[in-house]
Amino acid sequence: MVVTGCTAAYAQADSVQKPVDSIRARPRFKGPLPFLDSVAHATAVREKFESDSLAMLYVQAPDPNRTNMFVDSILKANAYKGDHYFSLSIKARIKQGYGHTRPSRDIWVIAIIIILLLFASGLNIFSSKDMSNVFQSFYNRKSSAQAGKEDSPINFWTFVGLFLLFGFTCGLFLYLLTTGYYKVYYTIAGFQLFATLSLIIIALFASKFLILKFLGFVFNINKLVTDYISALSLTYFNITFVFLPVALCFSLISDKFIPFLLVLTLLFVVVIFIWQYLRSSVSIISNFRFHKFYLFIYLCALEFCPILILIKALDIGFR
């Protein structure tokens, strides 16, 4: 049965509203139907089936409980899946690349810096006059010239405390410089490397002072050597108060600012060395007449060579 156009729609609506049941209209017989009646009955059943099928597809409202495939497809493609929007596609242009691993620094370094700062604060509290003389020796030439005399600018225990502060501060600075900036790896690492570097520096400079005292005893120039050691120690102690804030900045700032920090540190160390060490040393040596070749040998043997050997051993030369 083929219908077209609007007529098909009206015909379908009528078949739904007033269906003609040709099967019920005919009288029922208890016996078998004749051949023509059976054909008419089959035709009527087929017509009813087609009219009911067309009504279900085109006229009757859909089942509200039926799954809406269109809505399901939209939700499946665009709905939030609970993965923090990482799976959503971004149509805008984005810059893609490889990430960089951010190096993490040791937590114990901050604890060591805090301990060193507290130790320096304790020295300032219990030996405020001696600490003031150490700082004034950089500006006041008279305070520096008093080194080695009976009224020495610092007493023995303050000297020991500042010497320990100098050793551990330089050890921490070398540890951050070698492992944090130059990325040099040794057989030991971490706190053990820091303690080893600090003890090496303390032993190295203590040996240097003992050798100077021994030379003063051998050549009978104890007064000159004592004045020189005092000027040398005041220079080291002033450098300590440069390395301490530098080590703090070293452990906190980004790697890209470290070269500028090293240049600034080198500048301060050179200024302190020239202004205090050379000024005091020249004034001390000028009062004692000896051949300048001996001075050259001393500077190479006890001043420059140990530092160069330490730099070579740590592999922290300029790269």
mmCIF file of C-alpha atoms in Angstrom:
data_model
loop_
_atom_site.group_PDB
_atom_site.id
_atom_site.type_symbol
_atom_site.label_atom_id
_atom_site.label_comp_id
_atom_site.label_asym_id
_atom_site.label_seq_id
_atom_site.Cartn_x
_atom_site.Cartn_y
_atom_site.Cartn_z
ATOM 1 C CA MET A 1 0.000 0.000 0.000
ATOM 2 C CA VAL A 2 1.666 3.186 -1.237
ATOM 3 C CA VAL A 3 0.485 6.687 -0.331
ATOM 4 C CA THR A 4 2.208 10.044 -1.002
ATOM 5 C CA GLY A 5 1.981 13.710 -0.004
ATOM 6 C CA CYS A 6 -0.405 15.178 2.486
ATOM 7 C CA THR A 7 -3.047 12.638 1.657
ATOM 8 C CA ALA A 8 -0.827 9.966 3.149
ATOM 9 C CA ALA A 9 -0.581 11.869 6.389
ATOM 10 C CA TYR A 10 -4.397 12.286 6.696
ATOM 11 C CA ALA A 11 -4.937 8.680 5.727
ATOM 12 C CA GLN A 12 -2.500 7.582 8.401
ATOM 13 C CA ALA A 13 -4.135 9.760 11.009
ATOM 14 C CA ASP A 14 -7.599 8.368 10.112
ATOM 15 C CA SER A 15 -6.294 4.831 10.267
ATOM 16 C CA VAL A 16 -5.088 5.509 13.741
ATOM 17 C CA GLN A 17 -8.184 7.287 15.006
ATOM 18 C CA LYS A 18 -10.746 4.937 13.440
ATOM 19 C CA PRO A 19 -9.085 1.683 12.454
ATOM 20 C CA VAL A 20 -11.225 -0.637 10.445
ATOM 21 C CA ASP A 21 -11.071 -4.106 11.807
ATOM 22 C CA SER A 22 -12.108 -6.122 8.837
ATOM 23 C CA ILE A 23 -11.411 -9.258 10.728
ATOM 24 C CA ARG A 24 -14.014 -8.574 13.420
ATOM 25 C CA ALA A 25 -16.550 -7.225 10.894
ATOM 26 C CA ARG A 26 -16.833 -10.562 9.186
ATOM 27 C CA PRO A 27 -18.827 -13.286 10.850
ATOM 28 C CA ARG A 28 -16.824 -16.070 12.382
ATOM 29 C CA PHE A 29 -17.358 -19.636 11.355
ATOM 30 C CA LYS A 30 -16.487 -22.588 13.452
ATOM 31 C CA GLY A 31 -15.368 -24.564 10.482
ATOM 32 C CA PRO A 32 -12.600 -24.004 8.002
ATOM 33 C CA LEU A 33 -12.898 -20.866 5.835
ATOM 34 C CA PRO A 34 -13.303 -21.098 2.080
ATOM 35 C CA PHE A 35 -10.305 -20.229 -0.063
ATOM 36 C CA LEU A 36 -11.511 -16.722 -1.014
ATOM 37 C CA ASP A 37 -12.419 -15.893 2.552
ATOM 38 C CA SER A 38 -8.978 -16.952 3.772
ATOM 39 C CA VAL A 39 -7.346 -14.686 1.177
ATOM 40 C CA ALA A 40 -9.543 -11.781 2.251
ATOM 41 C CA HIS A 41 -8.729 -12.461 5.880
ATOM 42 C CA ALA A 42 -4.968 -12.474 5.217
ATOM 43 C CA THR A 43 -5.244 -9.242 3.229
ATOM 44 C CA ALA A 44 -7.129 -7.578 6.064
ATOM 45 C CA VAL A 45 -4.518 -8.652 8.620
ATOM 46 C CA ARG A 46 -1.715 -7.288 6.401
ATOM 47 C CA GLU A 47 -3.474 -3.953 5.953
ATOM 48 C CA LYS A 48 -3.965 -3.625 9.716
ATOM 49 C CA PHE A 49 -0.288 -4.420 10.340
ATOM 50 C CA GLU A 50 0.905 -1.806 7.849
ATOM 51 C CA SER A 51 -1.430 0.867 9.224
ATOM 52 C CA ASP A 52 -0.347 0.196 12.777
ATOM 53 C CA SER A 53 3.349 0.256 11.771
ATOM 54 C CA LEU A 54 2.979 3.586 9.945
ATOM 55 C CA ALA A 55 1.124 5.047 12.910
ATOM 56 C CA MET A 56 3.877 3.985 15.319
ATOM 57 C CA LEU A 57 6.647 5.467 13.116
ATOM 58 C CA TYR A 58 5.193 8.746 11.850
ATOM 59 C CA VAL A 59 2.151 9.724 13.876
ATOM 60 C CA GLN A 60 2.361 8.387 17.391
ATOM 61 C CA ALA A 61 4.554 10.308 19.901
ATOM 62 C CA PRO A 62 7.873 8.585 20.785
ATOM 63 C CA ASP A 63 8.352 6.826 24.053
ATOM 64 C CA PRO A 64 9.766 9.311 26.634
ATOM 65 C CA ASN A 65 11.781 6.527 28.244
ATOM 66 C CA ARG A 66 13.567 5.716 25.020
ATOM 67 C CA THR A 67 17.337 6.514 24.940
ATOM 68 C CA ASN A 68 18.159 9.670 22.971
ATOM 69 C CA MET A 69 21.192 8.718 20.916
ATOM 70 C CA PHE A 70 21.835 12.305 19.733
ATOM 71 C CA VAL A 71 22.034 13.725 23.245
ATOM 72 C CA ASP A 72 24.169 10.813 24.342
ATOM 73 C CA SER A 73 26.645 11.462 21.527
ATOM 74 C CA ILE A 74 26.924 15.181 22.491
ATOM 75 C CA LEU A 75 27.511 14.367 26.157
ATOM 76 C CA LYS A 76 30.058 11.735 25.286
ATOM 77 C CA ALA A 77 32.039 14.150 23.109
ATOM 78 C CA ASN A 78 31.903 17.324 25.258
ATOM 79 C CA ALA A 79 30.947 16.462 28.832
ATOM 80 C CA TYR A 80 33.421 17.020 31.682
ATOM 81 C CA LYS A 81 35.003 13.716 32.660
ATOM 82 C CA GLY A 82 36.412 14.800 36.021
ATOM 83 C CA ASP A 83 40.071 15.002 34.950
ATOM 84 C CA HIS A 84 40.503 18.743 35.569
ATOM 85 C CA TYR A 85 39.845 19.706 31.938
ATOM 86 C CA PHE A 86 43.115 18.206 30.734
ATOM 87 C CA SER A 87 41.327 16.096 28.140
ATOM 88 C CA LEU A 88 39.418 18.990 26.549
ATOM 89 C CA SER A 89 40.749 19.978 23.164
ATOM 90 C CA ILE A 90 42.008 23.550 22.779
ATOM 91 C CA LYS A 91 41.571 25.003 19.333
ATOM 92 C CA ALA A 92 43.669 28.080 20.007
ATOM 93 C CA ARG A 93 47.339 28.027 19.086
ATOM 94 C CA ILE A 94 49.560 27.038 21.971
ATOM 95 C CA LYS A 95 53.320 26.859 22.354
ATOM 96 C CA GLN A 96 54.476 23.352 23.044
ATOM 97 C CA GLY A 97 57.917 22.286 24.166
ATOM 98 C CA TYR A 98 59.922 20.261 26.635
ATOM 99 C CA GLY A 99 59.884 21.140 30.304
ATOM 100 C CA HIS A 100 62.962 21.794 32.406
ATOM 101 C CA THR A 101 63.623 20.007 35.657
ATOM 102 C CA ARG A 102 63.852 22.433 38.536
ATOM 103 C CA PRO A 103 66.796 21.468 40.740
ATOM 104 C CA SER A 104 65.989 21.051 44.397
ATOM 105 C CA ARG A 105 68.462 22.150 47.036
ATOM 106 C CA ASP A 106 69.235 20.406 50.292
ATOM 107 C CA ILE A 107 66.991 21.435 53.189
ATOM 108 C CA TRP A 108 69.798 21.080 55.724
ATOM 109 C CA VAL A 109 71.691 23.948 54.043
ATOM 110 C CA ILE A 110 69.141 26.450 55.361
ATOM 111 C CA ALA A 111 69.484 24.920 58.840
ATOM 112 C CA ILE A 112 73.293 25.301 58.701
ATOM 113 C CA ILE A 113 72.976 28.939 57.589
ATOM 114 C CA ILE A 114 70.579 29.665 60.466
ATOM 115 C CA ILE A 115 73.007 28.039 62.934
ATOM 116 C CA LEU A 116 75.909 30.107 61.572
ATOM 117 C CA LEU A 117 73.856 33.306 61.810
ATOM 118 C CA LEU A 118 72.878 32.494 65.390
ATOM 119 C CA PHE A 119 76.512 31.711 66.204
ATOM 120 C CA ALA A 120 77.624 35.065 64.781
ATOM 121 C CA SER A 121 74.859 36.786 66.757
ATOM 122 C CA GLY A 122 76.045 35.057 69.940
ATOM 123 C CA LEU A 123 79.609 36.249 69.338
ATOM 124 C CA ASN A 124 78.305 39.757 68.832
ATOM 125 C CA ILE A 125 76.348 39.596 72.102
ATOM 126 C CA PHE A 126 79.096 38.148 74.306
ATOM 127 C CA SER A 127 82.035 39.892 72.583
ATOM 128 C CA SER A 128 80.504 43.051 71.236
ATOM 129 C CA LYS A 129 83.683 45.103 71.705
ATOM 130 C CA ASP A 130 85.858 42.575 69.874
ATOM 131 C CA MET A 131 83.357 42.274 67.029
ATOM 132 C CA SER A 132 83.241 46.046 66.758
ATOM 133 C CA ASN A 133 87.040 46.150 66.521
ATOM 134 C CA VAL A 134 86.951 43.582 63.710
ATOM 135 C CA PHE A 135 84.581 45.729 61.673
ATOM 136 C CA GLN A 136 86.350 48.965 62.512
ATOM 137 C CA SER A 137 89.673 47.494 61.427
ATOM 138 C CA PHE A 138 88.446 47.663 57.849
ATOM 139 C CA TYR A 139 87.831 51.410 58.089
ATOM 140 C CA ASN A 140 90.194 52.544 60.842
ATOM 141 C CA ARG A 141 93.876 52.026 60.121
ATOM 142 C CA LYS A 142 94.742 52.602 63.764
ATOM 143 C CA SER A 143 92.645 49.619 64.866
ATOM 144 C CA SER A 144 94.353 47.461 62.287
ATOM 145 C CA ALA A 145 97.797 48.645 63.351
ATOM 146 C CA GLN A 146 97.107 47.574 66.944
ATOM 147 C CA ALA A 147 97.050 43.921 65.898
ATOM 148 C CA GLY A 148 99.727 41.884 67.628
ATOM 149 C CA LYS A 149 100.266 44.377 70.438
ATOM 150 C CA GLU A 150 99.331 43.859 74.044
ATOM 151 C CA ASP A 151 96.022 45.611 73.499
ATOM 152 C CA SER A 152 95.064 43.298 70.636
ATOM 153 C CA PRO A 153 91.721 44.178 69.030
ATOM 154 C CA ILE A 154 90.279 40.710 69.812
ATOM 155 C CA ASN A 155 90.874 38.223 72.609
ATOM 156 C CA PHE A 156 91.724 34.551 72.230
ATOM 157 C CA TRP A 157 88.216 33.075 72.531
ATOM 158 C CA THR A 158 86.741 35.573 70.101
ATOM 159 C CA PHE A 159 89.553 34.707 67.706
ATOM 160 C CA VAL A 160 88.727 30.988 68.011
ATOM 161 C CA GLY A 161 84.991 31.624 67.506
ATOM 162 C CA LEU A 162 85.552 33.815 64.455
ATOM 163 C CA PHE A 163 88.062 31.328 63.046
ATOM 164 C CA LEU A 164 85.505 28.500 63.335
ATOM 165 C CA LEU A 165 82.873 30.752 61.779
ATOM 166 C CA PHE A 166 85.267 31.500 58.921
ATOM 167 C CA GLY A 167 86.008 27.803 58.329
ATOM 168 C CA PHE A 168 82.397 26.601 58.273
ATOM 169 C CA THR A 169 81.191 29.593 56.240
ATOM 170 C CA CYS A 170 83.870 29.048 53.594
ATOM 171 C CA GLY A 171 83.091 25.324 53.613
ATOM 172 C CA LEU A 172 79.424 26.009 52.999
ATOM 173 C CA PHE A 173 80.247 28.491 50.245
ATOM 174 C CA LEU A 174 82.540 25.988 48.514
ATOM 175 C CA TYR A 175 79.904 23.263 48.869
ATOM 176 C CA LEU A 176 77.230 25.419 47.213
ATOM 177 C CA LEU A 177 79.681 26.556 44.544
ATOM 178 C CA THR A 178 80.866 23.064 43.581
ATOM 179 C CA THR A 179 77.604 21.117 43.818
ATOM 180 C CA GLY A 180 75.067 23.869 43.128
ATOM 181 C CA TYR A 181 76.690 25.865 40.334
ATOM 182 C CA TYR A 182 79.528 23.846 38.755
ATOM 183 C CA LYS A 183 77.699 20.510 39.279
ATOM 184 C CA VAL A 184 80.855 18.691 40.354
ATOM 185 C CA TYR A 185 80.326 15.254 41.882
ATOM 186 C CA TYR A 186 82.628 13.637 44.421
ATOM 187 C CA THR A 187 82.801 10.298 46.175
ATOM 188 C CA ILE A 188 81.008 11.919 49.128
ATOM 189 C CA ALA A 189 78.052 14.271 49.034
ATOM 190 C CA GLY A 190 75.590 16.170 51.166
ATOM 191 C CA PHE A 191 76.381 17.084 54.745
ATOM 192 C CA GLN A 192 79.433 14.834 54.740
ATOM 193 C CA LEU A 193 80.973 16.831 51.874
ATOM 194 C CA PHE A 194 80.215 20.115 53.645
ATOM 195 C CA ALA A 195 81.800 18.910 56.892
ATOM 196 C CA THR A 196 84.867 17.622 55.017
ATOM 197 C CA LEU A 197 85.390 20.904 53.175
ATOM 198 C CA SER A 198 84.981 22.905 56.387
ATOM 199 C CA LEU A 199 87.478 20.758 58.299
ATOM 200 C CA ILE A 200 89.966 20.947 55.415
ATOM 201 C CA ILE A 201 89.767 24.759 55.386
ATOM 202 C CA ILE A 202 90.117 24.971 59.171
ATOM 203 C CA ALA A 203 93.099 22.600 59.144
ATOM 204 C CA LEU A 204 94.696 24.388 56.173
ATOM 205 C CA PHE A 205 94.591 27.879 57.683
ATOM 206 C CA ALA A 206 95.448 26.646 61.176
ATOM 207 C CA SER A 207 98.516 24.937 59.719
ATOM 208 C CA LYS A 208 99.386 28.155 57.933
ATOM 209 C CA PHE A 209 99.308 30.139 61.200
ATOM 210 C CA LEU A 210 101.403 27.491 62.960
ATOM 211 C CA ILE A 211 103.986 27.524 60.163
ATOM 212 C CA LEU A 212 104.188 31.308 60.385
ATOM 213 C CA LYS A 213 104.720 31.118 64.143
ATOM 214 C CA PHE A 214 107.412 28.492 63.586
ATOM 215 C CA LEU A 215 109.189 30.701 61.014
ATOM 216 C CA GLY A 216 109.007 33.611 63.397
ATOM 217 C CA PHE A 217 110.644 31.509 66.094
ATOM 218 C CA VAL A 218 113.363 30.185 63.770
ATOM 219 C CA PHE A 219 114.307 33.578 62.306
ATOM 220 C CA ASN A 220 113.675 35.457 65.549
ATOM 221 C CA ILE A 221 110.991 37.686 64.077
ATOM 222 C CA ASN A 222 108.132 36.830 66.443
ATOM 223 C CA LYS A 223 106.915 40.433 66.666
ATOM 224 C CA LEU A 224 106.715 40.798 62.918
ATOM 225 C CA VAL A 225 104.973 37.441 62.474
ATOM 226 C CA THR A 226 102.459 38.183 65.245
ATOM 227 C CA ASP A 227 101.524 41.505 63.628
ATOM 228 C CA TYR A 228 101.231 39.818 60.259
ATOM 229 C CA ILE A 229 99.004 37.004 61.591
ATOM 230 C CA SER A 230 96.731 39.559 63.262
ATOM 231 C CA ALA A 231 96.366 41.515 60.023
ATOM 232 C CA LEU A 232 95.776 38.275 58.131
ATOM 233 C CA SER A 233 93.116 37.053 60.577
ATOM 234 C CA LEU A 234 91.260 40.388 60.483
ATOM 235 C CA THR A 235 91.156 40.123 56.698
ATOM 236 C CA TYR A 236 89.750 36.591 56.851
ATOM 237 C CA PHE A 237 87.141 37.581 59.430
ATOM 238 C CA ASN A 238 85.891 40.476 57.318
ATOM 239 C CA ILE A 239 85.670 38.153 54.315
ATOM 240 C CA THR A 240 83.593 35.791 56.494
ATOM 241 C CA PHE A 241 80.852 38.390 56.824
ATOM 242 C CA VAL A 242 80.770 38.612 53.036
ATOM 243 C CA PHE A 243 80.515 34.865 52.463
ATOM 244 C CA LEU A 244 77.757 34.388 55.059
ATOM 245 C CA PRO A 245 75.035 36.468 53.300
ATOM 246 C CA VAL A 246 76.335 35.244 49.942
ATOM 247 C CA ALA A 247 75.770 31.626 51.049
ATOM 248 C CA LEU A 248 72.232 32.545 52.106
ATOM 249 C CA CYS A 249 71.511 34.145 48.726
ATOM 250 C CA PHE A 250 73.221 31.243 46.978
ATOM 251 C CA SER A 251 70.794 28.745 48.517
ATOM 252 C CA LEU A 252 67.643 30.767 47.712
ATOM 253 C CA ILE A 253 68.007 32.546 44.374
ATOM 254 C CA SER A 254 67.565 31.047 40.923
ATOM 255 C CA ASP A 255 70.525 29.608 39.029
ATOM 256 C CA LYS A 256 70.437 32.348 36.403
ATOM 257 C CA PHE A 257 71.348 34.995 39.025
ATOM 258 C CA ILE A 258 74.279 33.050 40.482
ATOM 259 C CA PRO A 259 76.904 34.374 37.985
ATOM 260 C CA PHE A 260 76.051 37.957 38.969
ATOM 261 C CA LEU A 261 76.283 36.991 42.644
ATOM 262 C CA LEU A 262 79.719 35.438 42.096
ATOM 263 C CA VAL A 263 81.003 38.541 40.315
ATOM 264 C CA LEU A 264 79.745 40.739 43.151
ATOM 265 C CA THR A 265 81.316 38.416 45.742
ATOM 266 C CA LEU A 266 84.663 38.436 43.939
ATOM 267 C CA LEU A 267 84.552 42.223 43.820
ATOM 268 C CA PHE A 268 83.974 42.504 47.581
ATOM 269 C CA VAL A 269 86.731 39.981 48.372
ATOM 270 C CA VAL A 270 89.237 41.801 46.169
ATOM 271 C CA VAL A 271 88.363 45.155 47.765
ATOM 272 C CA ILE A 272 88.774 43.734 51.281
ATOM 273 C CA PHE A 273 92.018 42.013 50.349
ATOM 274 C CA ILE A 274 93.531 45.115 48.776
ATOM 275 C CA TRP A 275 92.238 47.597 51.319
ATOM 276 C CA GLN A 276 93.012 45.705 54.512
ATOM 277 C CA TYR A 277 95.508 42.925 53.871
ATOM 278 C CA LEU A 278 97.892 44.751 51.557
ATOM 279 C CA ARG A 279 97.615 47.981 53.522
ATOM 280 C CA SER A 280 98.490 46.271 56.818
ATOM 281 C CA SER A 281 101.075 43.948 55.310
ATOM 282 C CA VAL A 282 102.959 46.728 53.564
ATOM 283 C CA SER A 283 103.076 48.789 56.735
ATOM 284 C CA ILE A 284 104.367 45.790 58.718
ATOM 285 C CA ILE A 285 106.931 44.631 56.163
ATOM 286 C CA SER A 286 108.227 48.166 55.583
ATOM 287 C CA ASN A 287 109.536 48.220 59.171
ATOM 288 C CA PHE A 288 111.676 45.156 58.540
ATOM 289 C CA ARG A 289 114.459 45.168 55.962
ATOM 290 C CA PHE A 290 114.954 41.921 54.053
ATOM 291 C CA HIS A 291 115.386 40.785 50.497
ATOM 292 C CA LYS A 292 112.157 40.957 48.483
ATOM 293 C CA PHE A 293 112.889 37.561 46.960
ATOM 294 C CA TYR A 294 112.048 35.990 50.317
ATOM 295 C CA LEU A 295 108.717 37.788 50.252
ATOM 296 C CA PHE A 296 108.052 36.376 46.788
ATOM 297 C CA ILE A 297 108.884 32.849 47.964
ATOM 298 C CA TYR A 298 106.590 33.241 50.977
ATOM 299 C CA LEU A 299 103.670 34.506 48.909
ATOM 300 C CA CYS A 300 103.999 31.635 46.455
ATOM 301 C CA ALA A 301 104.474 28.967 49.121
ATOM 302 C CA LEU A 302 101.902 29.963 51.771
ATOM 303 C CA GLU A 303 99.448 32.345 50.104
ATOM 304 C CA PHE A 304 98.850 31.545 46.455
ATOM 305 C CA CYS A 305 99.807 27.882 46.060
ATOM 306 C CA PRO A 306 97.437 26.463 48.726
ATOM 307 C CA ILE A 307 94.494 28.310 47.200
ATOM 308 C CA LEU A 308 95.387 27.186 43.674
ATOM 309 C CA ILE A 309 95.831 23.592 44.848
ATOM 310 C CA LEU A 310 92.426 23.707 46.570
ATOM 311 C CA ILE A 311 90.761 25.081 43.439
ATOM 312 C CA LYS A 312 92.413 22.407 41.281
ATOM 313 C CA ALA A 313 91.484 19.623 43.694
ATOM 314 C CA LEU A 314 87.837 20.735 43.821
ATOM 315 C CA ASP A 315 87.724 21.246 40.032
ATOM 316 C CA ILE A 316 86.061 24.653 40.340
ATOM 317 C CA GLY A 317 88.218 26.611 37.953
ATOM 318 C CA PHE A 318 86.750 29.181 35.596
ATOM 319 C CA ARG A 319 84.789 27.433 32.839
#
